[in-house]
Amino acid sequence: MRFDSNTMKPISAESIKNHCISIAKTKQAHALLLRTHLFFNNRFTSKLINFLAISESGSLSYARKIFSQIHDPDSYIWNTLIRGYSRSHNPHEALSFYQFMLVSGFRPDNYTYPFVFGASGRLQQLDMGRRFHSEVLRNGFGSDLFVVNSLIQFYGNCGSINCACKVFDGSTIRDVVTWNMMINAYVVNRFYRKSFDLFEDMMDLEDIKPDDITIISLVSACTQLDDLDSGDLLCCYSKELGLDRNLNFNGQIHQFVAADRSHAKTEDIYTMLEEITQRVHFDGVDEAIIERE
């Protein structure tokens, strides 16, 4: 166990993670790891990289600088940087860094591809994503749940709904994210009736049930269809889930019913819901991947 000479408190990976709440604090943690010779322990250094690459108040350039000082980065560190770049204003960097990973002799794993597909989807690079899909199959990750979910999301984002359906129909293992990604792919591509057909199939399952993300994705479909009956169905199911039908808009609470446009703030509410739907579309798989402790 190493101790901080200034505070005499033990240094752990968890304490480093908790300290990294700003760039200034991360610089302090960086200096501490260098001073105590823990910097080259990936378990500690990954906490610096994670904050800098993922946090909205982080810095990808600083994360890359730290990365360049690591002698033997593990797959988690590589994946964290790819993830950060895939969410950035320049997702091209995620694909460039992925190629750098390959030429450096590191093999991608099932956590790598969701971020690669996320970047490809944001860039609308359908052909490139298809090449990555072929790579996935060659590397034996075609049935991995994280990869399957990210593929559905990618093809939906690129407007290739038939490919998304093919991946969904061919998946032998599904979770609630799988169903949500397929439902959302239908919604984003304006196959509203099909999204409700799939929702009804989902409700018949014994081991998987719709959640709040499912409902959010379907609310905009109700609006586009002017379908109050489906809106009532969502309302009833939301009550069963214990979900709140109230939205906070500009500091005020508004209650709404899906597909009912009589509310004074209808347009504002549905604009907000559309933004949420798009965030689900882009980030749903990404948020399902749990950070390594």
Short mmCIF file of C-alpha atoms in Angstrom, two decimals:
data_model
loop_
_atom_site.label_atom_id
_atom_site.label_comp_id
_atom_site.label_asym_id
_atom_site.label_seq_id
_atom_site.Cartn_x
_atom_site.Cartn_y
_atom_site.Cartn_z
CA MET A 1 0.00 0.00 0.00
CA ARG A 2 1.38 3.42 -0.99
CA PHE A 3 0.62 6.58 0.97
CA ASP A 4 0.29 10.20 -0.07
CA SER A 5 3.20 11.92 1.69
CA ASN A 6 1.16 15.13 2.04
CA THR A 7 -1.95 13.63 3.62
CA MET A 8 -0.58 10.23 4.73
CA LYS A 9 -3.75 8.67 3.36
CA PRO A 10 -3.47 5.36 1.48
CA ILE A 11 -3.57 5.61 -2.32
CA SER A 12 -6.04 3.33 -4.06
CA ALA A 13 -7.50 3.21 -7.54
CA GLU A 14 -10.83 4.23 -6.02
CA SER A 15 -9.30 7.26 -4.28
CA ILE A 16 -7.71 8.35 -7.58
CA LYS A 17 -11.04 7.94 -9.35
CA ASN A 18 -12.84 10.00 -6.71
CA HIS A 19 -10.19 12.72 -6.86
CA CYS A 20 -10.55 13.21 -10.63
CA ILE A 21 -13.46 15.66 -10.67
CA SER A 22 -11.79 18.43 -12.69
CA ILE A 23 -8.74 18.88 -14.88
CA ALA A 24 -6.92 20.63 -12.03
CA LYS A 25 -7.65 17.76 -9.64
CA THR A 26 -6.66 15.23 -12.30
CA LYS A 27 -3.32 16.99 -12.73
CA GLN A 28 -2.80 16.61 -8.98
CA ALA A 29 -3.62 12.90 -9.20
CA HIS A 30 -1.30 12.56 -12.20
CA ALA A 31 1.56 14.15 -10.26
CA LEU A 32 0.85 11.94 -7.24
CA LEU A 33 0.99 8.77 -9.34
CA LEU A 34 4.29 9.86 -10.87
CA ARG A 35 5.73 10.73 -7.47
CA THR A 36 4.70 7.40 -5.93
CA HIS A 37 5.70 5.32 -8.99
CA LEU A 38 2.12 4.10 -9.45
CA PHE A 39 1.72 5.78 -12.82
CA PHE A 40 2.73 2.66 -14.74
CA ASN A 41 0.09 0.59 -12.98
CA ASN A 42 -2.78 0.62 -15.47
CA ARG A 43 -5.36 0.17 -12.74
CA PHE A 44 -4.45 3.62 -11.41
CA THR A 45 -3.68 5.39 -14.67
CA SER A 46 -6.97 4.24 -16.23
CA LYS A 47 -8.82 6.42 -13.71
CA LEU A 48 -7.08 9.51 -15.09
CA ILE A 49 -7.84 8.47 -18.66
CA ASN A 50 -11.46 7.68 -17.85
CA PHE A 51 -12.22 11.12 -16.43
CA LEU A 52 -10.35 13.01 -19.12
CA ALA A 53 -11.79 11.04 -22.05
CA ILE A 54 -15.40 10.58 -20.88
CA SER A 55 -16.31 13.50 -18.65
CA GLU A 56 -17.82 16.62 -20.21
CA SER A 57 -15.30 18.64 -18.20
CA GLY A 58 -12.38 16.45 -19.26
CA SER A 59 -9.79 16.90 -21.99
CA LEU A 60 -9.12 14.40 -24.75
CA SER A 61 -5.84 16.09 -25.62
CA TYR A 62 -4.63 15.67 -22.04
CA ALA A 63 -5.87 12.07 -22.02
CA ARG A 64 -3.87 11.43 -25.20
CA LYS A 65 -0.79 13.01 -23.61
CA ILE A 66 -1.05 10.66 -20.62
CA PHE A 67 -1.66 7.74 -22.95
CA SER A 68 1.59 8.49 -24.80
CA GLN A 69 3.47 8.10 -21.49
CA ILE A 70 2.04 4.65 -20.70
CA HIS A 71 4.43 1.83 -21.54
CA ASP A 72 1.89 -0.97 -21.89
CA PRO A 73 -1.73 0.27 -22.11
CA ASP A 74 -4.35 -2.43 -21.67
CA SER A 75 -7.52 -2.89 -23.71
CA TYR A 76 -9.58 -0.88 -21.22
CA ILE A 77 -7.41 2.18 -21.72
CA TRP A 78 -7.49 1.83 -25.51
CA ASN A 79 -11.28 1.40 -25.43
CA THR A 80 -11.78 4.37 -23.13
CA LEU A 81 -10.01 6.69 -25.54
CA ILE A 82 -11.94 5.29 -28.52
CA ARG A 83 -15.12 5.81 -26.53
CA GLY A 84 -14.17 9.40 -25.72
CA TYR A 85 -13.37 10.21 -29.34
CA SER A 86 -16.59 8.54 -30.54
CA ARG A 87 -18.61 10.94 -28.35
CA SER A 88 -16.55 14.00 -29.26
CA HIS A 89 -17.12 16.69 -31.88
CA ASN A 90 -14.73 14.80 -34.14
CA PRO A 91 -15.67 11.10 -34.17
CA HIS A 92 -13.21 10.59 -37.04
CA GLU A 93 -10.56 10.51 -34.31
CA ALA A 94 -12.17 7.39 -32.83
CA LEU A 95 -11.67 5.52 -36.09
CA SER A 96 -8.12 6.83 -36.50
CA PHE A 97 -7.26 5.78 -32.96
CA TYR A 98 -8.82 2.38 -33.60
CA GLN A 99 -6.52 1.93 -36.60
CA PHE A 100 -3.59 3.02 -34.43
CA MET A 101 -4.62 0.33 -31.94
CA LEU A 102 -4.52 -2.31 -34.66
CA VAL A 103 -1.13 -1.32 -36.07
CA SER A 104 0.22 -1.27 -32.50
CA GLY A 105 -0.57 -4.96 -32.24
CA PHE A 106 -3.59 -4.80 -29.93
CA ARG A 107 -6.68 -6.82 -30.76
CA PRO A 108 -10.15 -5.29 -30.36
CA ASP A 109 -12.59 -6.95 -27.99
CA ASN A 110 -16.35 -6.91 -27.52
CA TYR A 111 -16.13 -3.54 -25.74
CA THR A 112 -14.20 -1.92 -28.59
CA TYR A 113 -16.71 -2.38 -31.39
CA PRO A 114 -19.71 -0.56 -29.85
CA PHE A 115 -17.65 2.64 -29.77
CA VAL A 116 -16.34 2.05 -33.30
CA PHE A 117 -19.90 1.56 -34.55
CA GLY A 118 -21.00 4.59 -32.57
CA ALA A 119 -18.46 6.77 -34.35
CA SER A 120 -19.32 5.25 -37.74
CA GLY A 121 -23.01 5.90 -37.13
CA ARG A 122 -22.48 9.52 -36.17
CA LEU A 123 -20.45 9.97 -39.35
CA GLN A 124 -23.11 8.15 -41.43
CA GLN A 125 -20.34 5.90 -42.74
CA LEU A 126 -22.47 2.92 -43.77
CA ASP A 127 -19.84 1.24 -45.96
CA MET A 128 -17.18 1.60 -43.30
CA GLY A 129 -19.51 0.18 -40.68
CA ARG A 130 -20.24 -2.79 -42.91
CA ARG A 131 -16.51 -3.48 -43.11
CA PHE A 132 -16.31 -3.37 -39.32
CA HIS A 133 -19.30 -5.74 -39.22
CA SER A 134 -17.37 -8.21 -41.37
CA GLU A 135 -14.42 -7.80 -39.03
CA VAL A 136 -16.69 -8.55 -36.06
CA LEU A 137 -17.78 -11.80 -37.66
CA ARG A 138 -14.20 -12.82 -38.47
CA ASN A 139 -13.12 -12.15 -34.89
CA GLY A 140 -15.95 -14.19 -33.41
CA PHE A 141 -17.99 -11.39 -31.80
CA GLY A 142 -21.08 -11.74 -33.99
CA SER A 143 -23.22 -13.11 -31.16
CA ASP A 144 -21.90 -10.84 -28.41
CA LEU A 145 -24.76 -8.87 -26.87
CA PHE A 146 -22.95 -5.52 -26.68
CA VAL A 147 -21.86 -5.85 -30.31
CA VAL A 148 -25.32 -6.93 -31.52
CA ASN A 149 -26.95 -3.96 -29.78
CA SER A 150 -24.43 -1.53 -31.24
CA LEU A 151 -24.93 -2.96 -34.73
CA ILE A 152 -28.70 -2.44 -34.54
CA GLN A 153 -28.10 1.11 -33.37
CA PHE A 154 -25.54 1.74 -36.12
CA TYR A 155 -27.69 0.47 -38.97
CA GLY A 156 -30.71 2.34 -37.63
CA ASN A 157 -28.70 5.54 -37.42
CA CYS A 158 -27.54 5.11 -41.03
CA GLY A 159 -31.09 4.49 -42.28
CA SER A 160 -30.40 0.86 -43.18
CA ILE A 161 -33.44 -0.55 -41.43
CA ASN A 162 -33.31 -3.88 -43.29
CA CYS A 163 -29.79 -4.53 -41.99
CA ALA A 164 -30.89 -3.57 -38.48
CA CYS A 165 -33.78 -6.04 -38.73
CA LYS A 166 -31.46 -8.74 -40.03
CA VAL A 167 -29.15 -8.33 -37.03
CA PHE A 168 -32.10 -8.27 -34.62
CA ASP A 169 -33.80 -11.31 -36.15
CA GLY A 170 -30.52 -13.23 -36.21
CA SER A 171 -29.63 -12.53 -32.58
CA THR A 172 -30.00 -15.56 -30.32
CA ILE A 173 -29.58 -13.54 -27.12
CA ARG A 174 -31.47 -10.31 -26.50
CA ASP A 175 -31.89 -7.98 -23.56
CA VAL A 176 -34.07 -4.91 -23.05
CA VAL A 177 -31.44 -2.76 -24.81
CA THR A 178 -31.66 -4.97 -27.91
CA TRP A 179 -35.41 -4.46 -28.12
CA ASN A 180 -35.14 -0.75 -27.36
CA MET A 181 -32.52 -0.25 -30.08
CA MET A 182 -34.72 -1.97 -32.66
CA ILE A 183 -37.83 -0.06 -31.60
CA ASN A 184 -35.89 3.18 -31.70
CA ALA A 185 -34.45 2.33 -35.13
CA TYR A 186 -38.02 2.01 -36.42
CA VAL A 187 -39.03 5.30 -34.80
CA VAL A 188 -36.06 7.29 -36.08
CA ASN A 189 -36.61 5.91 -39.58
CA ARG A 190 -40.36 6.67 -39.37
CA PHE A 191 -41.61 3.11 -39.36
CA TYR A 192 -43.96 4.04 -36.54
CA ARG A 193 -46.43 1.17 -36.88
CA LYS A 194 -43.63 -1.37 -36.89
CA SER A 195 -42.25 0.15 -33.71
CA PHE A 196 -45.60 -0.51 -32.02
CA ASP A 197 -45.82 -4.00 -33.47
CA LEU A 198 -42.44 -4.77 -31.94
CA PHE A 199 -43.52 -3.16 -28.67
CA GLU A 200 -46.50 -5.51 -28.53
CA ASP A 201 -44.19 -8.48 -29.15
CA MET A 202 -41.97 -7.21 -26.36
CA MET A 203 -44.89 -7.02 -23.94
CA ASP A 204 -45.59 -10.71 -24.56
CA LEU A 205 -42.14 -11.73 -23.32
CA GLU A 206 -41.81 -13.28 -19.89
CA ASP A 207 -38.18 -12.45 -19.16
CA ILE A 208 -37.90 -8.97 -20.71
CA LYS A 209 -40.30 -6.07 -20.22
CA PRO A 210 -40.38 -2.54 -21.67
CA ASP A 211 -38.80 0.17 -19.55
CA ASP A 212 -38.82 3.96 -19.48
CA ILE A 213 -36.48 4.14 -22.50
CA THR A 214 -38.97 2.07 -24.50
CA ILE A 215 -41.77 4.46 -23.60
CA ILE A 216 -39.73 7.55 -24.49
CA SER A 217 -38.93 6.12 -27.92
CA LEU A 218 -42.60 5.41 -28.61
CA VAL A 219 -44.05 8.73 -27.47
CA SER A 220 -42.88 10.52 -30.60
CA ALA A 221 -44.31 7.69 -32.73
CA CYS A 222 -47.72 8.29 -31.14
CA THR A 223 -47.47 11.95 -32.02
CA GLN A 224 -46.57 11.32 -35.65
CA LEU A 225 -49.46 8.87 -35.99
CA ASP A 226 -51.96 11.02 -34.06
CA ASP A 227 -52.79 7.74 -32.34
CA LEU A 228 -54.52 8.43 -29.03
CA ASP A 229 -55.31 4.74 -28.52
CA SER A 230 -51.62 3.87 -28.58
CA GLY A 231 -50.99 6.88 -26.38
CA ASP A 232 -53.48 5.51 -23.86
CA LEU A 233 -51.73 2.13 -24.02
CA LEU A 234 -48.41 3.78 -23.22
CA CYS A 235 -50.05 5.74 -20.44
CA CYS A 236 -51.45 2.57 -18.84
CA TYR A 237 -48.17 0.74 -19.16
CA SER A 238 -46.28 3.72 -17.75
CA LYS A 239 -48.50 3.56 -14.68
CA GLU A 240 -47.71 -0.14 -14.30
CA LEU A 241 -44.00 0.70 -14.47
CA GLY A 242 -44.47 3.50 -11.98
CA LEU A 243 -43.24 6.06 -14.50
CA ASP A 244 -44.12 9.72 -14.19
CA ARG A 245 -46.09 11.32 -17.05
CA ASN A 246 -44.93 14.77 -15.92
CA LEU A 247 -42.19 16.72 -17.69
CA ASN A 248 -40.25 19.64 -16.24
CA PHE A 249 -40.20 22.45 -18.80
CA ASN A 250 -38.59 25.80 -17.91
CA GLY A 251 -38.99 25.07 -14.21
CA GLN A 252 -42.68 24.18 -14.44
CA ILE A 253 -44.20 20.70 -14.29
CA HIS A 254 -46.46 19.74 -17.20
CA GLN A 255 -48.55 16.58 -17.44
CA PHE A 256 -49.06 15.15 -20.91
CA VAL A 257 -50.79 12.29 -22.68
CA ALA A 258 -49.00 10.81 -25.69
CA ALA A 259 -50.54 11.97 -29.01
CA ASP A 260 -52.75 14.56 -27.28
CA ARG A 261 -51.85 17.98 -28.71
CA SER A 262 -54.26 20.02 -26.60
CA HIS A 263 -51.62 20.98 -24.03
CA ALA A 264 -50.40 24.58 -24.30
CA LYS A 265 -46.76 23.46 -24.32
CA THR A 266 -47.27 20.56 -26.73
CA GLU A 267 -44.68 21.62 -29.30
CA ASP A 268 -42.05 22.38 -26.67
CA ILE A 269 -42.69 19.08 -24.90
CA TYR A 270 -42.42 17.03 -28.07
CA THR A 271 -39.29 18.88 -29.15
CA MET A 272 -37.80 17.87 -25.82
CA LEU A 273 -38.93 14.27 -26.29
CA GLU A 274 -37.41 14.19 -29.78
CA GLU A 275 -34.08 15.34 -28.35
CA ILE A 276 -34.29 12.58 -25.73
CA THR A 277 -35.08 10.02 -28.44
CA GLN A 278 -32.04 11.09 -30.44
CA ARG A 279 -29.84 10.79 -27.35
CA VAL A 280 -31.18 7.29 -26.75
CA HIS A 281 -30.39 6.51 -30.38
CA PHE A 282 -26.79 7.71 -30.21
CA ASP A 283 -25.84 6.80 -26.65
CA GLY A 284 -27.99 3.85 -25.62
CA VAL A 285 -25.43 1.12 -26.13
CA ASP A 286 -22.58 3.29 -24.93
CA GLU A 287 -24.23 3.80 -21.54
CA ALA A 288 -24.94 0.10 -21.18
CA ILE A 289 -21.25 -0.70 -20.97
CA ILE A 290 -20.18 -0.64 -17.34
CA GLU A 291 -16.93 0.97 -16.31
CA ARG A 292 -14.32 -1.46 -15.01
CA GLU A 293 -13.66 -1.13 -11.29
#
